[in-house]
mmCIF file with all atom_site columns, C-alpha atoms in Angstrom:
data_model
loop_
_atom_site.group_PDB
_atom_site.id
_atom_site.type_symbol
_atom_site.label_atom_id
_atom_site.label_alt_id
_atom_site.label_comp_id
_atom_site.label_asym_id
_atom_site.label_entity_id
_atom_site.label_seq_id
_atom_site.pdbx_PDB_ins_code
_atom_site.Cartn_x
_atom_site.Cartn_y
_atom_site.Cartn_z
_atom_site.occupancy
_atom_site.B_iso_or_equiv
_atom_site.pdbx_formal_charge
_atom_site.auth_seq_id
_atom_site.auth_comp_id
_atom_site.auth_asym_id
_atom_site.auth_atom_id
_atom_site.pdbx_PDB_model_num
ATOM 1   C CA . MET Z 1 1   ? -16.866 35.224 14.058 1.00 78.00 ? 5   MET Z CA 1
ATOM 2   C CA . ALA Z 1 2   ? -16.531 39.058 14.299 1.00 95.00 ? 6   ALA Z CA 1
ATOM 3   C CA . GLU Z 1 3   ? -15.495 40.388 17.641 1.00 97.00 ? 7   GLU Z CA 1
ATOM 4   C CA . ALA Z 1 4   ? -15.526 43.635 19.509 1.00 98.00 ? 8   ALA Z CA 1
ATOM 5   C CA . ILE Z 1 5   ? -14.037 44.480 22.887 1.00 98.00 ? 9   ILE Z CA 1
ATOM 6   C CA . VAL Z 1 6   ? -16.492 45.376 25.631 1.00 98.00 ? 10  VAL Z CA 1
ATOM 7   C CA . ASP Z 1 7   ? -15.229 47.923 28.102 1.00 98.00 ? 11  ASP Z CA 1
ATOM 8   C CA . SER Z 1 8   ? -16.095 47.421 31.783 1.00 97.00 ? 12  SER Z CA 1
ATOM 9   C CA . ASN Z 1 9   ? -18.285 50.571 31.900 1.00 98.00 ? 13  ASN Z CA 1
ATOM 10  C CA . VAL Z 1 10  ? -20.765 49.040 29.536 1.00 98.00 ? 14  VAL Z CA 1
ATOM 11  C CA . VAL Z 1 11  ? -21.257 45.972 31.708 1.00 98.00 ? 15  VAL Z CA 1
ATOM 12  C CA . LEU Z 1 12  ? -21.256 48.021 34.856 1.00 97.00 ? 16  LEU Z CA 1
ATOM 13  C CA . ALA Z 1 13  ? -23.958 50.348 33.417 1.00 97.00 ? 17  ALA Z CA 1
ATOM 14  C CA . TYR Z 1 14  ? -26.028 47.404 32.314 1.00 97.00 ? 18  TYR Z CA 1
ATOM 15  C CA . ARG Z 1 15  ? -25.982 45.873 35.840 1.00 95.00 ? 19  ARG Z CA 1
ATOM 16  C CA . ASN Z 1 16  ? -26.786 49.213 37.578 1.00 95.00 ? 20  ASN Z CA 1
ATOM 17  C CA . GLY Z 1 17  ? -30.226 50.571 36.775 1.00 94.00 ? 21  GLY Z CA 1
ATOM 18  C CA . ARG Z 1 18  ? -29.279 53.990 38.218 1.00 95.00 ? 22  ARG Z CA 1
ATOM 19  C CA . ASP Z 1 19  ? -26.151 54.431 36.054 1.00 96.00 ? 23  ASP Z CA 1
ATOM 20  C CA . GLN Z 1 20  ? -26.332 57.308 33.625 1.00 97.00 ? 24  GLN Z CA 1
ATOM 21  C CA . TYR Z 1 21  ? -25.581 54.872 30.727 1.00 98.00 ? 25  TYR Z CA 1
ATOM 22  C CA . HIS Z 1 22  ? -27.874 52.051 31.722 1.00 98.00 ? 26  HIS Z CA 1
ATOM 23  C CA . ASP Z 1 23  ? -30.450 52.754 28.957 1.00 98.00 ? 27  ASP Z CA 1
ATOM 24  C CA . ARG Z 1 24  ? -27.696 52.670 26.342 1.00 98.00 ? 28  ARG Z CA 1
ATOM 25  C CA . ALA Z 1 25  ? -25.793 49.695 27.777 1.00 98.00 ? 29  ALA Z CA 1
ATOM 26  C CA . THR Z 1 26  ? -28.770 47.384 28.161 1.00 98.00 ? 30  THR Z CA 1
ATOM 27  C CA . PRO Z 1 27  ? -29.430 46.930 24.452 1.00 98.00 ? 31  PRO Z CA 1
ATOM 28  C CA . ILE Z 1 28  ? -25.701 46.466 23.797 1.00 98.00 ? 32  ILE Z CA 1
ATOM 29  C CA . VAL Z 1 29  ? -25.225 43.756 26.360 1.00 97.00 ? 33  VAL Z CA 1
ATOM 30  C CA . GLU Z 1 30  ? -28.561 42.041 25.437 1.00 97.00 ? 34  GLU Z CA 1
ATOM 31  C CA . ALA Z 1 31  ? -27.744 42.106 21.710 1.00 97.00 ? 35  ALA Z CA 1
ATOM 32  C CA . ILE Z 1 32  ? -24.282 40.637 22.326 1.00 97.00 ? 36  ILE Z CA 1
ATOM 33  C CA . ASP Z 1 33  ? -25.866 37.943 24.568 1.00 95.00 ? 37  ASP Z CA 1
ATOM 34  C CA . HIS Z 1 34  ? -28.422 37.041 21.909 1.00 95.00 ? 38  HIS Z CA 1
ATOM 35  C CA . GLY Z 1 35  ? -25.889 36.920 19.080 1.00 94.00 ? 39  GLY Z CA 1
ATOM 36  C CA . ASP Z 1 36  ? -27.138 40.034 17.233 1.00 96.00 ? 40  ASP Z CA 1
ATOM 37  C CA . LEU Z 1 37  ? -23.891 41.912 17.619 1.00 97.00 ? 41  LEU Z CA 1
ATOM 38  C CA . PRO Z 1 38  ? -20.270 40.705 17.261 1.00 97.00 ? 42  PRO Z CA 1
ATOM 39  C CA . ARG Z 1 39  ? -18.909 38.442 19.996 1.00 97.00 ? 43  ARG Z CA 1
ATOM 40  C CA . GLY Z 1 40  ? -18.177 40.653 23.066 1.00 98.00 ? 44  GLY Z CA 1
ATOM 41  C CA . VAL Z 1 41  ? -14.750 40.078 24.367 1.00 98.00 ? 45  VAL Z CA 1
ATOM 42  C CA . VAL Z 1 42  ? -14.047 41.042 27.940 1.00 98.00 ? 46  VAL Z CA 1
ATOM 43  C CA . THR Z 1 43  ? -10.399 40.775 28.960 1.00 97.00 ? 47  THR Z CA 1
ATOM 44  C CA . ASN Z 1 44  ? -9.034  39.404 32.172 1.00 96.00 ? 48  ASN Z CA 1
ATOM 45  C CA . TYR Z 1 45  ? -8.002  42.961 33.141 1.00 95.00 ? 49  TYR Z CA 1
ATOM 46  C CA . SER Z 1 46  ? -11.607 44.204 32.826 1.00 97.00 ? 50  SER Z CA 1
ATOM 47  C CA . VAL Z 1 47  ? -13.180 41.463 34.927 1.00 97.00 ? 51  VAL Z CA 1
ATOM 48  C CA . PRO Z 1 48  ? -12.090 42.815 38.340 1.00 96.00 ? 52  PRO Z CA 1
ATOM 49  C CA . GLU Z 1 49  ? -13.050 46.359 37.132 1.00 96.00 ? 53  GLU Z CA 1
ATOM 50  C CA . ILE Z 1 50  ? -16.522 44.939 36.661 1.00 97.00 ? 54  ILE Z CA 1
ATOM 51  C CA . LEU Z 1 51  ? -16.974 42.571 39.592 1.00 97.00 ? 55  LEU Z CA 1
ATOM 52  C CA . ASN Z 1 52  ? -15.268 44.512 42.409 1.00 97.00 ? 56  ASN Z CA 1
ATOM 53  C CA . PRO Z 1 53  ? -17.488 47.619 42.223 1.00 97.00 ? 57  PRO Z CA 1
ATOM 54  C CA . ILE Z 1 54  ? -20.606 45.469 41.851 1.00 97.00 ? 58  ILE Z CA 1
ATOM 55  C CA . ALA Z 1 55  ? -19.650 43.444 44.934 1.00 97.00 ? 59  ALA Z CA 1
ATOM 56  C CA . LYS Z 1 56  ? -19.077 46.593 46.953 1.00 96.00 ? 60  LYS Z CA 1
ATOM 57  C CA . LEU Z 1 57  ? -22.284 48.378 45.845 1.00 93.00 ? 61  LEU Z CA 1
ATOM 58  C CA . ALA Z 1 58  ? -24.806 45.573 45.286 1.00 94.00 ? 62  ALA Z CA 1
ATOM 59  C CA . GLY Z 1 59  ? -23.228 42.600 47.119 1.00 96.00 ? 63  GLY Z CA 1
ATOM 60  C CA . HIS Z 1 60  ? -21.451 39.378 46.421 1.00 98.00 ? 64  HIS Z CA 1
ATOM 61  C CA . ASP Z 1 61  ? -24.470 37.568 44.957 1.00 97.00 ? 65  ASP Z CA 1
ATOM 62  C CA . ARG Z 1 62  ? -24.951 40.335 42.336 1.00 96.00 ? 66  ARG Z CA 1
ATOM 63  C CA . ALA Z 1 63  ? -21.196 40.111 41.423 1.00 97.00 ? 67  ALA Z CA 1
ATOM 64  C CA . VAL Z 1 64  ? -21.434 36.301 41.066 1.00 97.00 ? 68  VAL Z CA 1
ATOM 65  C CA . GLU Z 1 65  ? -24.601 36.710 38.814 1.00 96.00 ? 69  GLU Z CA 1
ATOM 66  C CA . THR Z 1 66  ? -22.640 39.232 36.725 1.00 96.00 ? 70  THR Z CA 1
ATOM 67  C CA . MET Z 1 67  ? -19.718 36.838 36.394 1.00 96.00 ? 71  MET Z CA 1
ATOM 68  C CA . ASP Z 1 68  ? -22.250 34.146 35.278 1.00 95.00 ? 72  ASP Z CA 1
ATOM 69  C CA . VAL Z 1 69  ? -23.766 36.456 32.621 1.00 91.00 ? 73  VAL Z CA 1
ATOM 70  C CA . LEU Z 1 70  ? -20.287 36.919 31.136 1.00 94.00 ? 74  LEU Z CA 1
ATOM 71  C CA . THR Z 1 71  ? -19.067 33.379 31.352 1.00 95.00 ? 75  THR Z CA 1
ATOM 72  C CA . GLU Z 1 72  ? -22.249 31.489 30.432 1.00 94.00 ? 76  GLU Z CA 1
ATOM 73  C CA . SER Z 1 73  ? -23.346 33.650 27.525 1.00 93.00 ? 77  SER Z CA 1
ATOM 74  C CA . ARG Z 1 74  ? -22.566 32.406 24.060 1.00 92.00 ? 78  ARG Z CA 1
ATOM 75  C CA . GLY Z 1 75  ? -22.189 36.054 23.038 1.00 96.00 ? 79  GLY Z CA 1
ATOM 76  C CA . PHE Z 1 76  ? -19.426 36.910 25.422 1.00 97.00 ? 80  PHE Z CA 1
ATOM 77  C CA . GLN Z 1 77  ? -15.896 35.614 25.795 1.00 96.00 ? 81  GLN Z CA 1
ATOM 78  C CA . ILE Z 1 78  ? -13.478 36.243 28.603 1.00 97.00 ? 82  ILE Z CA 1
ATOM 79  C CA . ARG Z 1 79  ? -9.990  36.486 27.076 1.00 96.00 ? 83  ARG Z CA 1
ATOM 80  C CA . GLN Z 1 80  ? -6.658  36.258 28.787 1.00 96.00 ? 84  GLN Z CA 1
ATOM 81  C CA . THR Z 1 81  ? -4.435  38.991 27.381 1.00 96.00 ? 85  THR Z CA 1
ATOM 82  C CA . ALA Z 1 82  ? -0.840  38.303 26.422 1.00 97.00 ? 86  ALA Z CA 1
ATOM 83  C CA . GLN Z 1 83  ? 2.172   39.515 28.396 1.00 97.00 ? 87  GLN Z CA 1
ATOM 84  C CA . GLU Z 1 84  ? 2.974   41.554 25.337 1.00 98.00 ? 88  GLU Z CA 1
ATOM 85  C CA . ASP Z 1 85  ? -0.282  43.427 25.800 1.00 98.00 ? 89  ASP Z CA 1
ATOM 86  C CA . PHE Z 1 86  ? 0.655   44.329 29.351 1.00 97.00 ? 90  PHE Z CA 1
ATOM 87  C CA . GLU Z 1 87  ? 4.182   45.484 28.266 1.00 98.00 ? 91  GLU Z CA 1
ATOM 88  C CA . ARG Z 1 88  ? 2.894   47.598 25.340 1.00 98.00 ? 92  ARG Z CA 1
ATOM 89  C CA . GLY Z 1 89  ? -0.037  48.890 27.492 1.00 97.00 ? 93  GLY Z CA 1
ATOM 90  C CA . ARG Z 1 90  ? 2.343   49.965 30.175 1.00 97.00 ? 94  ARG Z CA 1
ATOM 91  C CA . ALA Z 1 91  ? 4.338   51.997 27.555 1.00 97.00 ? 95  ALA Z CA 1
ATOM 92  C CA . LEU Z 1 92  ? 1.087   53.630 26.414 1.00 97.00 ? 96  LEU Z CA 1
ATOM 93  C CA . PHE Z 1 93  ? 0.060   54.338 29.932 1.00 98.00 ? 97  PHE Z CA 1
ATOM 94  C CA . ARG Z 1 94  ? 3.367   56.118 30.603 1.00 97.00 ? 98  ARG Z CA 1
ATOM 95  C CA . ARG Z 1 95  ? 2.932   58.320 27.479 1.00 96.00 ? 99  ARG Z CA 1
ATOM 96  C CA . ASN Z 1 96  ? -0.689  59.250 27.871 1.00 96.00 ? 100 ASN Z CA 1
ATOM 97  C CA . ALA Z 1 97  ? -1.585  61.240 30.936 1.00 95.00 ? 101 ALA Z CA 1
ATOM 98  C CA . GLY Z 1 98  ? -5.093  60.627 32.133 1.00 94.00 ? 102 GLY Z CA 1
ATOM 99  C CA . LEU Z 1 99  ? -5.447  57.186 30.469 1.00 95.00 ? 103 LEU Z CA 1
ATOM 100 C CA . GLU Z 1 100 ? -6.191  54.380 32.823 1.00 95.00 ? 104 GLU Z CA 1
ATOM 101 C CA . VAL Z 1 101 ? -3.799  51.471 32.882 1.00 96.00 ? 105 VAL Z CA 1
ATOM 102 C CA . THR Z 1 102 ? -6.538  48.987 32.019 1.00 96.00 ? 106 THR Z CA 1
ATOM 103 C CA . ASP Z 1 103 ? -7.568  51.102 29.055 1.00 97.00 ? 107 ASP Z CA 1
ATOM 104 C CA . ALA Z 1 104 ? -3.979  51.263 27.823 1.00 97.00 ? 108 ALA Z CA 1
ATOM 105 C CA . ILE Z 1 105 ? -3.675  47.420 28.008 1.00 98.00 ? 109 ILE Z CA 1
ATOM 106 C CA . LEU Z 1 106 ? -7.035  47.151 26.086 1.00 98.00 ? 110 LEU Z CA 1
ATOM 107 C CA . VAL Z 1 107 ? -5.595  49.446 23.405 1.00 98.00 ? 111 VAL Z CA 1
ATOM 108 C CA . ALA Z 1 108 ? -2.425  47.313 23.167 1.00 98.00 ? 112 ALA Z CA 1
ATOM 109 C CA . HIS Z 1 109 ? -4.545  44.140 23.033 1.00 98.00 ? 113 HIS Z CA 1
ATOM 110 C CA . MET Z 1 110 ? -6.698  45.569 20.294 1.00 98.00 ? 114 MET Z CA 1
ATOM 111 C CA . ARG Z 1 111 ? -3.684  46.573 18.260 1.00 98.00 ? 115 ARG Z CA 1
ATOM 112 C CA . ARG Z 1 112 ? -1.990  43.203 18.619 1.00 97.00 ? 116 ARG Z CA 1
ATOM 113 C CA . THR Z 1 113 ? -5.148  41.285 17.686 1.00 97.00 ? 117 THR Z CA 1
ATOM 114 C CA . ASP Z 1 114 ? -6.201  43.747 14.969 1.00 97.00 ? 118 ASP Z CA 1
ATOM 115 C CA . THR Z 1 115 ? -9.547  44.480 16.665 1.00 97.00 ? 119 THR Z CA 1
ATOM 116 C CA . GLU Z 1 116 ? -10.884 47.805 15.637 1.00 97.00 ? 120 GLU Z CA 1
ATOM 117 C CA . HIS Z 1 117 ? -14.185 48.071 17.569 1.00 98.00 ? 121 HIS Z CA 1
ATOM 118 C CA . ILE Z 1 118 ? -14.798 48.669 21.309 1.00 98.00 ? 122 ILE Z CA 1
ATOM 119 C CA . TYR Z 1 119 ? -18.208 49.190 22.996 1.00 98.00 ? 123 TYR Z CA 1
ATOM 120 C CA . SER Z 1 120 ? -17.427 51.928 25.545 1.00 98.00 ? 124 SER Z CA 1
ATOM 121 C CA . PHE Z 1 121 ? -18.701 55.090 27.010 1.00 98.00 ? 125 PHE Z CA 1
ATOM 122 C CA . ASP Z 1 122 ? -15.117 56.288 27.693 1.00 96.00 ? 126 ASP Z CA 1
ATOM 123 C CA . ASP Z 1 123 ? -13.921 58.784 25.163 1.00 96.00 ? 127 ASP Z CA 1
ATOM 124 C CA . ASP Z 1 124 ? -10.354 58.193 26.076 1.00 95.00 ? 128 ASP Z CA 1
ATOM 125 C CA . PHE Z 1 125 ? -10.240 55.541 23.326 1.00 97.00 ? 129 PHE Z CA 1
ATOM 126 C CA . ASP Z 1 126 ? -11.060 58.220 20.731 1.00 97.00 ? 130 ASP Z CA 1
ATOM 127 C CA . ARG Z 1 127 ? -7.430  59.436 20.780 1.00 95.00 ? 131 ARG Z CA 1
ATOM 128 C CA . PHE Z 1 128 ? -6.057  56.255 19.231 1.00 97.00 ? 132 PHE Z CA 1
ATOM 129 C CA . ASP Z 1 129 ? -5.962  55.728 15.508 1.00 96.00 ? 133 ASP Z CA 1
ATOM 130 C CA . GLY Z 1 130 ? -7.425  52.451 14.372 1.00 96.00 ? 134 GLY Z CA 1
ATOM 131 C CA . ILE Z 1 131 ? -9.869  52.137 17.210 1.00 97.00 ? 135 ILE Z CA 1
ATOM 132 C CA . THR Z 1 132 ? -13.526 52.860 16.701 1.00 98.00 ? 136 THR Z CA 1
ATOM 133 C CA . ARG Z 1 133 ? -15.595 53.371 19.833 1.00 98.00 ? 137 ARG Z CA 1
ATOM 134 C CA . LEU Z 1 134 ? -19.266 52.304 19.695 1.00 98.00 ? 138 LEU Z CA 1
ATOM 135 C CA . THR Z 1 135 ? -21.782 53.649 22.185 1.00 98.00 ? 139 THR Z CA 1
ATOM 136 C CA . THR Z 1 136 ? -25.049 52.060 20.844 1.00 97.00 ? 140 THR Z CA 1
ATOM 137 C CA . ALA Z 1 137 ? -26.136 48.639 19.901 1.00 97.00 ? 141 ALA Z CA 1
ATOM 138 C CA . ASP Z 1 138 ? -24.952 48.956 16.301 1.00 95.00 ? 142 ASP Z CA 1
ATOM 139 C CA . ASN Z 1 139 ? -23.196 46.149 14.489 1.00 96.00 ? 143 ASN Z CA 1
ATOM 140 C CA . PRO Z 1 140 ? -20.232 47.659 12.729 1.00 95.00 ? 144 PRO Z CA 1
ATOM 141 C CA . PHE Z 1 141 ? -19.825 44.550 10.540 1.00 93.00 ? 145 PHE Z CA 1
ATOM 142 C CA . GLU Z 1 142 ? -23.210 44.972 8.763  1.00 89.00 ? 146 GLU Z CA 1
#
């Protein structure tokens, strides 16, 4: 099955109706959930980036609901990244000022697994060759 990484900002925007990207995130998440887009891979590094802000802003129950959305959906998969991804991500983080460490680890993971596509509203991914950032509910495999 085709896969694409899903950045934390997409899930956060989906779960927050006041987020500036909510209207763009909702069709992405819903299409992944319904199987109309590639499987959405959320890494173990992104899960705290999603759940912690939701718990602080909307409460524990909302964070638990979000975790359930990700873990119970057939369209999403939580993936544990390899130690190699952390090591390579750490090197990318050191060389790229302004890049968040989680994003650097995502890039390293994408390179190792030969995953080209990421649903994200963060243009930091645009600086990396071989990575295509998607901001709408388009299926890059069709």
